[in-house]
Amino acid sequence: MPIHLLLCHGRTVLGGAWPVIRFGVCILVGAVMLASCASLPKHVQRPASYALAQPGSTPLGRLVSQRRPKAVPPNLSGFALLASPNAAFAARLALTQRANKTLDIQYYSIHVDRTVASLLRAVRAAAQRGVRVRILLDDFNSTGRGAQVMGMANVPGVEMRMFNPLPGDRDLGFLRTLLSLDDFQRIQHRMHNKLYVADNAWGIVGGRNLGDAYFGTADGRNFIDMDVLAAGPVVQSLSASFDRYWNSPLAYPVASLIAPAKLKRLHEAAKPLAGDSVAASDSADQPVPASALDLARQPLTWASAGLLVDSPLKLVPESDNAQVEGVVIDGLMSLLHTARHDVIIVSPYFVPGAQMMALFADLRKRGVRVRVLTNSLASTDSLLAQIGYARHRERLLRMGVELYEMRARERARLRDTVLGSGSAGSHTSLHAKLVIVDGRIISIGSMNLDLRSKLQNTEVALVIRSPKLAHEAAEQVQAVIKVAAWKVGLSSDGEIYWHALLGTHAVETLDEPDTSVWLRLLAKLLAPLTPDEML
């Protein structure tokens, strides 16, 4: 495995060759020497804990019963799409403020920034009133300033575990990754799941991590994303999934990874985040929603649903019970096989391997319309994933697959559709992950349609049978395509081109739009070094 392909944001990006040149041979030698000293703790105590057994006895549980129309059977769950970043934040705040017994939070990344500060204040307040809080975080990004969120482990009433951790001091930054190169196969596998569950009665699933960029308040890049709020019996499946990961041998209590003195320092650094300093996150210029979502009035669509979730043992190929391939992606491909008329795919990192390409070819032969919205070279935050997609682009177009790519500078035009009034940055990237089949079934979760989601990451997705939700989501996708996407085409002489309406004028180009010649050249140079299975 080439060591220059390392992880960032759940993706493979350049991370070895250039830093090696920058730091010099001496750093590599030092890393090799230290590698033998860096190891994970042995005989870790992981007291097992589980979701609330009787969620119906809590105020949130009773609210589900109150919200359920009399004609709706008890096996159906209530859902609401959270397309705007304001609604996504307000929903998480509502679950946190109204949790009475338990609050379970599982994410690939929790960024230490202004929006998370506001949310973590509410999490601490929940713990102070007696709510049991469990936070499960993938370990990869918890270095440097990103490690401050681990100080939440010192908050009374909060338990925090790190999934599949890397050994070594978190102040080492990139060097910490170098220390683990001898265990490269393990560290490239990451927990990409994203869940937020209160009292085992209400929960949120979707593409968003926790951070400014996911709630439309970042100064630079902001992400177009989508979550779904769920209430009712399907939430028990979310909680069972959380429990499985929480009690996994790959989940390490923070106290087992960090010395008490260091953990105390992180706790002190995280106090403004946790809520000890109101000034840290209550300044007048904070573009954070002031109020929580009103769960008693939020419209809900009642439908049947199921959960697709990878086993945490997917990350341990040598385990007897390991699932080397992903349940989530395999399940979505089975769902796509059932399509009769129309498929809409939204995937920011879209790298179809041979099996997916064969599936698309079969759908097109059966006359199924296939539309894909993904990032452009200019809008992506993962250059290598974009390179993987680009190598399949011409063949997909020849099949008749309709391709649309996000434009990178469309914040103003998107403000009234999916970004919401809180959007602050000037650069837009697609981050939503959903599949809509025949206008009747929608899948939404943490997964991308790529081989990394299938083979390297663990993922989670809700599959909901609801024409109403499918139609609502399709309208959101169409709104983005209309105002903020390039339509990719193939000319009669085989040249790929990009077409869009910019204002009142149609624009067409044969080059990757809004990119420099140097970026396009770099993409071509890296293409031979980026196998699909690593993207």
Short mmCIF file of C-alpha atoms in Angstrom, two decimals:
data_model
loop_
_atom_site.label_atom_id
_atom_site.label_comp_id
_atom_site.label_asym_id
_atom_site.label_seq_id
_atom_site.Cartn_x
_atom_site.Cartn_y
_atom_site.Cartn_z
CA MET A 1 0.00 0.00 0.00
CA PRO A 2 1.58 3.37 -0.96
CA ILE A 3 2.22 5.47 2.14
CA HIS A 4 1.37 8.73 0.38
CA LEU A 5 -2.35 7.91 0.56
CA LEU A 6 -3.48 8.92 4.04
CA LEU A 7 -6.85 9.82 5.50
CA CYS A 8 -8.45 13.22 5.97
CA HIS A 9 -12.17 13.96 6.48
CA GLY A 10 -12.93 10.27 5.88
CA ARG A 11 -11.26 10.43 2.48
CA THR A 12 -7.86 9.53 1.08
CA VAL A 13 -5.83 12.63 0.27
CA LEU A 14 -2.21 13.44 -0.40
CA GLY A 15 -0.51 13.23 2.93
CA GLY A 16 2.85 11.51 2.66
CA ALA A 17 5.14 12.37 -0.21
CA TRP A 18 5.08 16.14 0.16
CA PRO A 19 5.28 16.25 3.99
CA VAL A 20 8.19 13.79 3.84
CA ILE A 21 10.05 16.17 1.56
CA ARG A 22 9.12 19.09 3.76
CA PHE A 23 10.15 17.56 7.05
CA GLY A 24 13.14 15.67 5.72
CA VAL A 25 14.53 12.23 6.20
CA CYS A 26 15.28 12.89 9.86
CA ILE A 27 11.58 13.07 10.70
CA LEU A 28 10.97 9.71 9.07
CA VAL A 29 13.85 8.17 10.96
CA GLY A 30 12.47 9.59 14.19
CA ALA A 31 9.02 8.26 13.39
CA VAL A 32 10.35 4.77 12.78
CA MET A 33 12.22 4.87 16.10
CA LEU A 34 9.17 6.10 17.99
CA ALA A 35 6.80 3.68 16.30
CA SER A 36 8.03 0.82 18.44
CA CYS A 37 7.15 2.86 21.56
CA ALA A 38 3.66 3.93 20.48
CA SER A 39 0.94 1.40 21.21
CA LEU A 40 -2.64 1.23 22.35
CA PRO A 41 -3.44 0.35 25.99
CA LYS A 42 -4.03 -3.28 26.93
CA HIS A 43 -6.74 -4.75 29.16
CA VAL A 44 -8.98 -1.70 28.84
CA GLN A 45 -12.05 -1.59 31.08
CA ARG A 46 -15.18 -0.95 28.99
CA PRO A 47 -18.25 -1.14 31.23
CA ALA A 48 -21.15 -2.12 29.00
CA SER A 49 -24.15 0.18 28.82
CA TYR A 50 -27.28 0.18 26.72
CA ALA A 51 -30.10 2.36 25.47
CA LEU A 52 -33.09 3.23 27.61
CA ALA A 53 -35.29 0.14 27.84
CA GLN A 54 -38.66 1.94 28.08
CA PRO A 55 -38.49 5.13 26.00
CA GLY A 56 -42.28 5.52 26.10
CA SER A 57 -42.09 6.53 29.77
CA THR A 58 -40.12 9.72 29.04
CA PRO A 59 -41.57 13.08 27.98
CA LEU A 60 -40.05 12.61 24.51
CA GLY A 61 -41.52 9.12 24.30
CA ARG A 62 -44.94 10.39 25.30
CA LEU A 63 -44.61 13.16 22.72
CA VAL A 64 -44.23 10.52 19.99
CA SER A 65 -47.54 8.96 21.09
CA GLN A 66 -49.21 12.37 21.20
CA ARG A 67 -47.97 13.25 17.72
CA ARG A 68 -49.08 9.95 16.16
CA PRO A 69 -52.43 10.34 14.34
CA LYS A 70 -55.08 7.83 15.43
CA ALA A 71 -55.15 6.22 12.01
CA VAL A 72 -51.39 5.56 11.99
CA PRO A 73 -50.40 2.07 13.24
CA PRO A 74 -47.80 1.84 16.02
CA ASN A 75 -45.18 0.17 13.82
CA LEU A 76 -44.75 3.30 11.68
CA SER A 77 -42.31 6.09 12.56
CA GLY A 78 -42.48 9.84 12.03
CA PHE A 79 -39.94 11.65 9.84
CA ALA A 80 -38.97 15.17 8.82
CA LEU A 81 -36.22 16.10 6.36
CA LEU A 82 -33.68 18.58 7.70
CA ALA A 83 -32.34 20.23 4.56
CA SER A 84 -31.41 23.68 5.83
CA PRO A 85 -28.48 24.05 8.24
CA ASN A 86 -30.61 26.13 10.61
CA ALA A 87 -33.18 23.33 10.90
CA ALA A 88 -30.43 20.73 11.33
CA PHE A 89 -28.88 22.64 14.22
CA ALA A 90 -32.23 23.51 15.80
CA ALA A 91 -33.28 19.83 15.74
CA ARG A 92 -30.13 18.70 17.54
CA LEU A 93 -30.56 21.48 20.07
CA ALA A 94 -34.18 20.43 20.66
CA LEU A 95 -33.23 16.79 21.30
CA THR A 96 -30.49 17.90 23.68
CA GLN A 97 -32.69 20.29 25.64
CA ARG A 98 -35.63 17.88 25.89
CA ALA A 99 -33.66 14.70 26.68
CA ASN A 100 -34.78 13.36 30.05
CA LYS A 101 -32.81 10.14 30.53
CA THR A 102 -30.22 9.51 27.81
CA LEU A 103 -28.40 11.29 24.99
CA ASP A 104 -26.25 9.30 22.54
CA ILE A 105 -23.97 11.14 20.09
CA GLN A 106 -21.94 9.27 17.45
CA TYR A 107 -19.85 11.08 14.81
CA TYR A 108 -16.87 10.81 12.53
CA SER A 109 -15.82 14.36 13.32
CA ILE A 110 -16.72 16.98 15.94
CA HIS A 111 -15.04 20.27 15.10
CA VAL A 112 -14.03 22.69 17.83
CA ASP A 113 -15.72 25.87 16.62
CA ARG A 114 -18.44 28.39 17.42
CA THR A 115 -21.51 26.38 16.49
CA VAL A 116 -20.39 23.27 18.35
CA ALA A 117 -19.66 25.46 21.38
CA SER A 118 -23.33 26.39 21.54
CA LEU A 119 -24.46 22.78 21.16
CA LEU A 120 -22.00 21.43 23.73
CA ARG A 121 -23.26 23.94 26.26
CA ALA A 122 -26.66 22.32 25.91
CA VAL A 123 -25.08 18.84 26.20
CA ARG A 124 -23.40 19.82 29.44
CA ALA A 125 -26.64 21.28 30.77
CA ALA A 126 -28.35 17.96 29.98
CA ALA A 127 -25.69 16.06 31.93
CA GLN A 128 -26.07 18.46 34.87
CA ARG A 129 -29.80 17.72 35.12
CA GLY A 130 -29.12 13.97 35.26
CA VAL A 131 -29.17 12.86 31.62
CA ARG A 132 -26.67 10.09 30.87
CA VAL A 133 -24.61 11.37 27.93
CA ARG A 134 -22.52 9.02 25.78
CA ILE A 135 -20.28 10.49 23.06
CA LEU A 136 -18.63 8.12 20.56
CA LEU A 137 -16.16 9.79 18.20
CA ASP A 138 -13.91 8.41 15.49
CA ASP A 139 -10.35 9.05 16.61
CA PHE A 140 -8.62 10.18 13.43
CA ASN A 141 -9.20 13.94 13.61
CA SER A 142 -8.78 14.31 17.38
CA THR A 143 -5.32 15.89 17.26
CA GLY A 144 -4.07 19.35 18.13
CA ARG A 145 -6.95 21.75 18.71
CA GLY A 146 -9.35 19.02 17.56
CA ALA A 147 -8.52 17.07 20.73
CA GLN A 148 -10.14 19.73 22.93
CA VAL A 149 -13.57 18.16 22.52
CA MET A 150 -12.18 15.15 24.40
CA GLY A 151 -12.23 17.35 27.48
CA MET A 152 -15.97 16.61 27.57
CA ALA A 153 -14.95 13.25 29.08
CA ASN A 154 -14.21 15.14 32.31
CA VAL A 155 -17.70 16.62 32.51
CA PRO A 156 -19.74 14.85 35.24
CA GLY A 157 -22.45 12.74 33.65
CA VAL A 158 -20.67 12.51 30.28
CA GLU A 159 -18.97 9.33 29.06
CA MET A 160 -16.78 9.55 25.97
CA ARG A 161 -15.09 6.87 23.90
CA MET A 162 -12.82 7.06 20.84
CA PHE A 163 -13.29 4.57 18.02
CA ASN A 164 -10.34 2.76 16.44
CA PRO A 165 -7.74 5.11 17.95
CA LEU A 166 -4.22 5.81 16.74
CA PRO A 167 -1.45 5.55 19.34
CA GLY A 168 0.80 8.47 20.21
CA ASP A 169 0.48 11.94 21.68
CA ARG A 170 -2.25 14.07 20.11
CA ASP A 171 0.00 17.11 19.99
CA LEU A 172 2.14 15.36 17.35
CA GLY A 173 -0.35 16.12 14.58
CA PHE A 174 0.70 14.54 11.28
CA LEU A 175 3.64 12.80 12.96
CA ARG A 176 1.12 10.78 14.96
CA THR A 177 -0.10 9.31 11.67
CA LEU A 178 3.45 8.51 10.62
CA LEU A 179 3.91 6.61 13.86
CA SER A 180 1.11 4.28 12.78
CA LEU A 181 2.33 3.47 9.27
CA ASP A 182 3.29 0.00 10.42
CA ASP A 183 -0.42 -0.51 11.15
CA PHE A 184 -1.65 1.19 7.97
CA GLN A 185 -4.35 -1.37 7.18
CA ARG A 186 -6.08 -0.68 10.48
CA ILE A 187 -5.81 3.09 10.61
CA GLN A 188 -7.31 3.62 7.16
CA HIS A 189 -10.58 2.04 8.38
CA ARG A 190 -12.76 4.72 9.96
CA MET A 191 -16.15 4.96 11.68
CA HIS A 192 -18.09 7.33 9.42
CA ASN A 193 -21.48 6.84 11.17
CA LYS A 194 -23.49 9.88 12.30
CA LEU A 195 -26.26 9.55 14.90
CA TYR A 196 -27.86 11.85 17.47
CA VAL A 197 -30.42 10.09 19.70
CA ALA A 198 -32.42 11.34 22.72
CA ASP A 199 -34.18 9.01 25.18
CA ASN A 200 -34.30 6.23 22.55
CA ALA A 201 -37.40 8.05 21.25
CA TRP A 202 -36.18 10.71 18.77
CA GLY A 203 -33.06 10.65 16.62
CA ILE A 204 -31.23 12.27 13.71
CA VAL A 205 -29.44 10.44 10.88
CA GLY A 206 -27.71 12.03 7.90
CA GLY A 207 -24.56 13.34 6.33
CA ARG A 208 -23.62 16.14 8.71
CA ASN A 209 -20.74 16.03 11.13
CA LEU A 210 -20.76 18.63 13.92
CA GLY A 211 -19.14 21.92 12.97
CA ASP A 212 -19.64 25.40 11.50
CA ALA A 213 -19.29 24.22 7.90
CA TYR A 214 -22.17 21.75 8.34
CA PHE A 215 -24.49 24.38 9.82
CA GLY A 216 -23.82 27.14 7.29
CA THR A 217 -21.79 29.38 9.61
CA ALA A 218 -18.19 28.85 8.42
CA ASP A 219 -16.22 31.79 7.08
CA GLY A 220 -14.88 29.74 4.16
CA ARG A 221 -16.32 26.48 2.84
CA ASN A 222 -19.90 25.49 3.72
CA PHE A 223 -21.50 22.15 2.95
CA ILE A 224 -24.88 21.44 1.36
CA ASP A 225 -26.15 18.53 3.42
CA MET A 226 -29.28 16.72 4.53
CA ASP A 227 -30.42 14.89 7.65
CA VAL A 228 -33.66 13.26 8.68
CA LEU A 229 -35.36 13.61 12.06
CA ALA A 230 -36.98 10.35 13.20
CA ALA A 231 -39.46 9.62 15.97
CA GLY A 232 -40.92 6.29 17.02
CA PRO A 233 -39.93 2.62 16.80
CA VAL A 234 -37.17 3.00 14.18
CA VAL A 235 -35.21 5.04 16.74
CA GLN A 236 -34.76 1.86 18.76
CA SER A 237 -32.80 0.50 15.79
CA LEU A 238 -30.61 3.61 15.88
CA SER A 239 -29.94 3.06 19.57
CA ALA A 240 -29.17 -0.64 19.07
CA SER A 241 -26.64 0.37 16.44
CA PHE A 242 -25.06 2.88 18.81
CA ASP A 243 -24.87 0.28 21.59
CA ARG A 244 -23.12 -2.17 19.29
CA TYR A 245 -20.40 0.35 18.52
CA TRP A 246 -20.17 1.72 22.06
CA ASN A 247 -19.60 -1.74 23.54
CA SER A 248 -17.19 -2.80 20.78
CA PRO A 249 -13.58 -3.63 21.65
CA LEU A 250 -12.61 -0.90 19.17
CA ALA A 251 -14.19 1.80 21.39
CA TYR A 252 -11.68 3.09 23.97
CA PRO A 253 -12.67 5.26 26.94
CA VAL A 254 -10.89 8.60 26.71
CA ALA A 255 -9.30 8.06 30.13
CA SER A 256 -7.55 4.95 28.78
CA LEU A 257 -5.89 6.97 26.00
CA ILE A 258 -4.89 10.19 27.75
CA ALA A 259 -3.01 10.66 31.02
CA PRO A 260 -5.05 12.33 33.81
CA ALA A 261 -2.95 15.51 33.76
CA LYS A 262 -3.33 15.89 29.99
CA LEU A 263 -7.04 15.16 30.18
CA LYS A 264 -7.40 17.83 32.84
CA ARG A 265 -5.69 20.34 30.54
CA LEU A 266 -8.03 19.41 27.71
CA HIS A 267 -10.95 19.85 30.08
CA GLU A 268 -9.77 23.33 30.97
CA ALA A 269 -9.32 24.20 27.30
CA ALA A 270 -12.80 22.85 26.55
CA LYS A 271 -14.58 24.74 29.33
CA PRO A 272 -15.72 27.50 26.98
CA LEU A 273 -17.10 24.77 24.73
CA ALA A 274 -18.71 22.87 27.56
CA GLY A 275 -20.45 25.96 28.87
CA ASP A 276 -18.36 27.48 31.65
CA SER A 277 -17.74 30.62 29.60
CA VAL A 278 -20.86 32.18 28.13
CA ALA A 279 -18.83 34.84 26.37
CA ALA A 280 -17.06 32.20 24.28
CA SER A 281 -20.13 31.48 22.21
CA ASP A 282 -22.75 34.12 22.97
CA SER A 283 -21.19 37.08 21.19
CA ALA A 284 -23.56 39.20 19.13
CA ASP A 285 -22.06 38.15 15.81
CA GLN A 286 -22.70 34.43 16.34
CA PRO A 287 -24.79 33.17 13.36
CA VAL A 288 -26.24 30.29 15.43
CA PRO A 289 -30.01 29.66 15.59
CA ALA A 290 -31.36 31.18 18.80
CA SER A 291 -34.11 28.63 19.43
CA ALA A 292 -34.60 24.90 19.28
CA LEU A 293 -36.94 23.17 16.87
CA ASP A 294 -40.48 22.88 18.23
CA LEU A 295 -40.91 19.11 18.25
CA ALA A 296 -44.56 19.43 19.22
CA ARG A 297 -45.35 21.35 16.03
CA GLN A 298 -42.80 20.05 13.56
CA PRO A 299 -44.72 18.37 10.71
CA LEU A 300 -44.01 14.65 10.55
CA THR A 301 -44.53 12.13 7.77
CA TRP A 302 -45.43 8.67 9.08
CA ALA A 303 -43.97 5.75 7.17
CA SER A 304 -42.32 2.35 7.45
CA ALA A 305 -38.53 2.34 7.58
CA GLY A 306 -35.52 0.16 8.19
CA LEU A 307 -31.92 0.77 9.19
CA LEU A 308 -28.88 -0.31 7.23
CA VAL A 309 -25.75 -0.31 9.38
CA ASP A 310 -22.32 -1.84 9.00
CA SER A 311 -20.90 -3.97 11.79
CA PRO A 312 -18.07 -2.38 13.79
CA LEU A 313 -16.23 -5.66 13.14
CA LYS A 314 -16.08 -4.67 9.47
CA LEU A 315 -12.94 -2.84 10.58
CA VAL A 316 -11.32 -6.04 11.86
CA PRO A 317 -10.89 -8.30 8.79
CA GLU A 318 -9.14 -10.98 10.84
CA SER A 319 -12.15 -11.38 13.12
CA ASP A 320 -14.19 -14.56 12.65
CA ASN A 321 -17.37 -12.44 12.61
CA ALA A 322 -16.00 -9.69 10.40
CA GLN A 323 -17.98 -8.43 7.44
CA VAL A 324 -15.32 -7.43 4.94
CA GLU A 325 -17.80 -5.68 2.69
CA GLY A 326 -20.39 -3.15 3.76
CA VAL A 327 -24.00 -3.92 4.60
CA VAL A 328 -25.00 -0.33 3.83
CA ILE A 329 -23.63 -0.11 0.29
CA ASP A 330 -24.70 -3.66 -0.58
CA GLY A 331 -28.18 -2.85 0.73
CA LEU A 332 -28.39 0.31 -1.35
CA MET A 333 -27.27 -1.53 -4.46
CA SER A 334 -30.00 -4.12 -3.85
CA LEU A 335 -32.46 -1.27 -3.51
CA LEU A 336 -31.27 0.27 -6.79
CA HIS A 337 -31.76 -3.09 -8.51
CA THR A 338 -35.50 -2.80 -7.77
CA ALA A 339 -35.86 0.50 -9.66
CA ARG A 340 -38.39 0.48 -12.47
CA HIS A 341 -38.55 4.08 -13.64
CA ASP A 342 -36.26 6.60 -11.96
CA VAL A 343 -33.21 6.82 -9.70
CA ILE A 344 -31.73 9.95 -8.14
CA ILE A 345 -28.33 9.66 -6.45
CA VAL A 346 -26.67 12.41 -4.43
CA SER A 347 -23.12 11.54 -3.45
CA PRO A 348 -20.35 14.11 -2.87
CA TYR A 349 -17.72 11.42 -3.42
CA PHE A 350 -18.95 9.26 -6.28
CA VAL A 351 -16.45 6.59 -7.29
CA PRO A 352 -18.30 3.61 -8.76
CA GLY A 353 -16.30 0.42 -9.00
CA ALA A 354 -16.92 -2.39 -11.46
CA GLN A 355 -19.99 -3.73 -9.61
CA MET A 356 -21.68 -0.33 -9.47
CA MET A 357 -20.90 0.38 -13.11
CA ALA A 358 -22.49 -2.93 -14.08
CA LEU A 359 -25.55 -1.97 -12.03
CA PHE A 360 -25.88 1.38 -13.83
CA ALA A 361 -25.53 -0.35 -17.20
CA ASP A 362 -28.33 -2.76 -16.25
CA LEU A 363 -30.62 0.06 -15.08
CA ARG A 364 -30.14 1.96 -18.33
CA LYS A 365 -30.79 -1.16 -20.43
CA ARG A 366 -34.10 -1.53 -18.60
CA GLY A 367 -34.98 2.07 -19.40
CA VAL A 368 -34.52 3.41 -15.87
CA ARG A 369 -33.61 7.10 -15.78
CA VAL A 370 -30.50 7.63 -13.63
CA ARG A 371 -29.53 11.08 -12.35
CA VAL A 372 -26.42 11.71 -10.26
CA LEU A 373 -25.52 14.92 -8.41
CA THR A 374 -21.92 15.06 -7.19
CA ASN A 375 -19.15 17.60 -6.70
CA SER A 376 -17.17 19.28 -9.43
CA LEU A 377 -13.39 19.57 -9.36
CA ALA A 378 -13.83 23.15 -8.17
CA SER A 379 -16.31 22.38 -5.37
CA THR A 380 -14.87 19.13 -3.97
CA ASP A 381 -12.95 18.95 -0.71
CA SER A 382 -11.30 15.68 -1.80
CA LEU A 383 -9.15 15.95 -4.90
CA LEU A 384 -8.39 12.24 -5.08
CA ALA A 385 -12.03 11.19 -4.81
CA GLN A 386 -12.80 13.58 -7.66
CA ILE A 387 -10.05 11.98 -9.74
CA GLY A 388 -11.63 8.57 -9.15
CA TYR A 389 -15.02 9.84 -10.30
CA ALA A 390 -13.57 11.55 -13.38
CA ARG A 391 -12.15 8.32 -14.77
CA HIS A 392 -15.68 6.86 -14.94
CA ARG A 393 -17.39 10.01 -16.24
CA GLU A 394 -17.24 9.36 -19.99
CA ARG A 395 -18.46 5.77 -19.70
CA LEU A 396 -21.36 6.85 -17.48
CA LEU A 397 -22.37 9.49 -20.02
CA ARG A 398 -22.24 6.96 -22.86
CA MET A 399 -24.59 4.73 -20.84
CA GLY A 400 -27.05 7.58 -20.66
CA VAL A 401 -26.54 8.39 -16.97
CA GLU A 402 -27.29 12.08 -16.35
CA LEU A 403 -24.44 13.76 -14.45
CA TYR A 404 -24.64 17.05 -12.58
CA GLU A 405 -21.73 18.67 -10.73
CA MET A 406 -21.96 21.32 -8.01
CA ARG A 407 -20.74 24.81 -8.77
CA ALA A 408 -18.39 26.09 -6.10
CA ARG A 409 -19.49 29.73 -5.82
CA GLU A 410 -23.26 29.67 -5.60
CA ARG A 411 -23.88 30.58 -1.96
CA ALA A 412 -26.05 33.61 -2.75
CA ARG A 413 -28.33 31.74 -5.15
CA LEU A 414 -28.68 28.80 -2.77
CA ARG A 415 -29.54 30.93 0.26
CA ASP A 416 -33.27 30.69 -0.41
CA THR A 417 -33.25 26.97 -1.19
CA VAL A 418 -31.14 24.70 1.00
CA LEU A 419 -28.42 26.73 2.70
CA GLY A 420 -30.65 28.95 4.79
CA SER A 421 -30.09 32.45 6.08
CA GLY A 422 -27.19 31.45 8.34
CA SER A 423 -24.82 30.75 5.47
CA ALA A 424 -21.66 32.82 5.84
CA GLY A 425 -18.95 31.39 3.63
CA SER A 426 -18.22 32.03 -0.01
CA HIS A 427 -17.42 28.47 -1.12
CA THR A 428 -19.98 25.68 -1.40
CA SER A 429 -19.42 21.92 -1.44
CA LEU A 430 -21.91 19.10 -1.72
CA HIS A 431 -21.94 16.80 1.32
CA ALA A 432 -25.45 15.26 1.32
CA LYS A 433 -25.78 11.51 0.75
CA LEU A 434 -29.11 10.16 -0.45
CA VAL A 435 -30.73 7.79 -2.91
CA ILE A 436 -34.30 8.11 -4.21
CA VAL A 437 -35.91 5.19 -6.07
CA ASP A 438 -39.04 5.50 -8.23
CA GLY A 439 -40.30 8.46 -6.21
CA ARG A 440 -41.35 6.11 -3.40
CA ILE A 441 -38.29 5.14 -1.36
CA ILE A 442 -35.58 7.38 0.05
CA SER A 443 -32.32 6.38 1.71
CA ILE A 444 -30.41 8.97 3.70
CA GLY A 445 -27.32 8.53 5.85
CA SER A 446 -23.55 8.78 6.14
CA MET A 447 -22.60 6.75 3.06
CA ASN A 448 -21.17 7.79 -0.29
CA LEU A 449 -21.52 5.63 -3.36
CA ASP A 450 -17.86 4.71 -3.53
CA LEU A 451 -15.58 1.85 -2.62
CA ARG A 452 -14.29 3.57 0.51
CA SER A 453 -17.79 3.46 1.98
CA LYS A 454 -18.12 -0.15 0.90
CA LEU A 455 -14.72 -1.49 1.98
CA GLN A 456 -12.98 0.94 4.37
CA ASN A 457 -15.48 2.96 6.43
CA THR A 458 -18.41 1.87 8.54
CA GLU A 459 -21.66 3.61 7.55
CA VAL A 460 -25.32 3.93 8.52
CA ALA A 461 -28.45 4.77 6.51
CA LEU A 462 -32.20 4.97 7.03
CA VAL A 463 -34.35 3.54 4.22
CA ILE A 464 -37.83 5.08 4.33
CA ARG A 465 -40.80 4.01 2.19
CA SER A 466 -42.59 7.29 1.66
CA PRO A 467 -43.61 8.89 -1.65
CA LYS A 468 -44.14 12.17 0.22
CA LEU A 469 -40.60 12.30 1.63
CA ALA A 470 -39.12 11.04 -1.64
CA HIS A 471 -40.93 13.82 -3.53
CA GLU A 472 -39.81 16.44 -1.00
CA ALA A 473 -36.19 15.32 -1.23
CA ALA A 474 -36.32 15.18 -5.04
CA GLU A 475 -37.58 18.76 -5.11
CA GLN A 476 -34.62 19.83 -2.96
CA VAL A 477 -32.21 18.09 -5.32
CA GLN A 478 -33.86 19.64 -8.36
CA ALA A 479 -33.59 23.09 -6.75
CA VAL A 480 -29.85 22.63 -6.32
CA ILE A 481 -29.43 21.32 -9.87
CA LYS A 482 -31.39 24.25 -11.28
CA VAL A 483 -29.49 27.08 -9.60
CA ALA A 484 -26.11 25.65 -8.68
CA ALA A 485 -24.97 22.74 -10.84
CA TRP A 486 -23.26 22.10 -14.15
CA LYS A 487 -24.88 19.57 -16.45
CA VAL A 488 -22.15 17.36 -17.87
CA GLY A 489 -22.55 16.29 -21.49
CA LEU A 490 -20.77 14.36 -24.23
CA SER A 491 -20.47 15.95 -27.65
CA SER A 492 -20.90 14.05 -30.93
CA ASP A 493 -17.12 13.84 -31.30
CA GLY A 494 -16.67 12.40 -27.79
CA GLU A 495 -15.62 15.52 -25.87
CA ILE A 496 -16.94 16.09 -22.35
CA TYR A 497 -18.43 19.54 -21.80
CA TRP A 498 -20.13 21.42 -18.95
CA HIS A 499 -23.30 23.46 -19.46
CA ALA A 500 -25.10 25.81 -17.05
CA LEU A 501 -27.40 28.79 -16.90
CA LEU A 502 -25.61 31.64 -15.12
CA GLY A 503 -28.23 34.29 -14.61
CA THR A 504 -29.90 34.76 -17.96
CA HIS A 505 -26.97 33.47 -20.02
CA ALA A 506 -26.10 29.89 -20.97
CA VAL A 507 -22.44 29.03 -20.47
CA GLU A 508 -20.62 26.06 -21.95
CA THR A 509 -17.02 24.99 -21.44
CA LEU A 510 -14.75 22.10 -22.41
CA ASP A 511 -12.52 22.53 -19.33
CA GLU A 512 -13.36 21.62 -15.74
CA PRO A 513 -15.23 24.82 -14.76
CA ASP A 514 -13.80 27.33 -12.27
CA THR A 515 -10.44 25.53 -12.02
CA SER A 516 -6.90 26.58 -12.86
CA VAL A 517 -4.77 24.86 -15.45
CA TRP A 518 -2.45 23.83 -12.59
CA LEU A 519 -5.22 22.05 -10.68
CA ARG A 520 -6.31 20.21 -13.81
CA LEU A 521 -2.69 19.22 -14.49
CA LEU A 522 -2.24 17.97 -10.92
CA ALA A 523 -5.38 15.85 -11.24
CA LYS A 524 -4.01 14.22 -14.40
CA LEU A 525 -0.63 13.55 -12.79
CA LEU A 526 -2.21 11.92 -9.72
CA ALA A 527 -4.74 9.80 -11.61
CA PRO A 528 -2.44 6.75 -12.03
CA LEU A 529 -1.68 6.81 -8.28
CA THR A 530 -5.29 6.64 -7.10
CA PRO A 531 -6.90 3.17 -7.27
CA ASP A 532 -10.69 3.15 -6.90
CA GLU A 533 -10.64 0.86 -3.87
CA MET A 534 -8.78 3.50 -1.84
CA LEU A 535 -11.20 6.32 -2.73
#
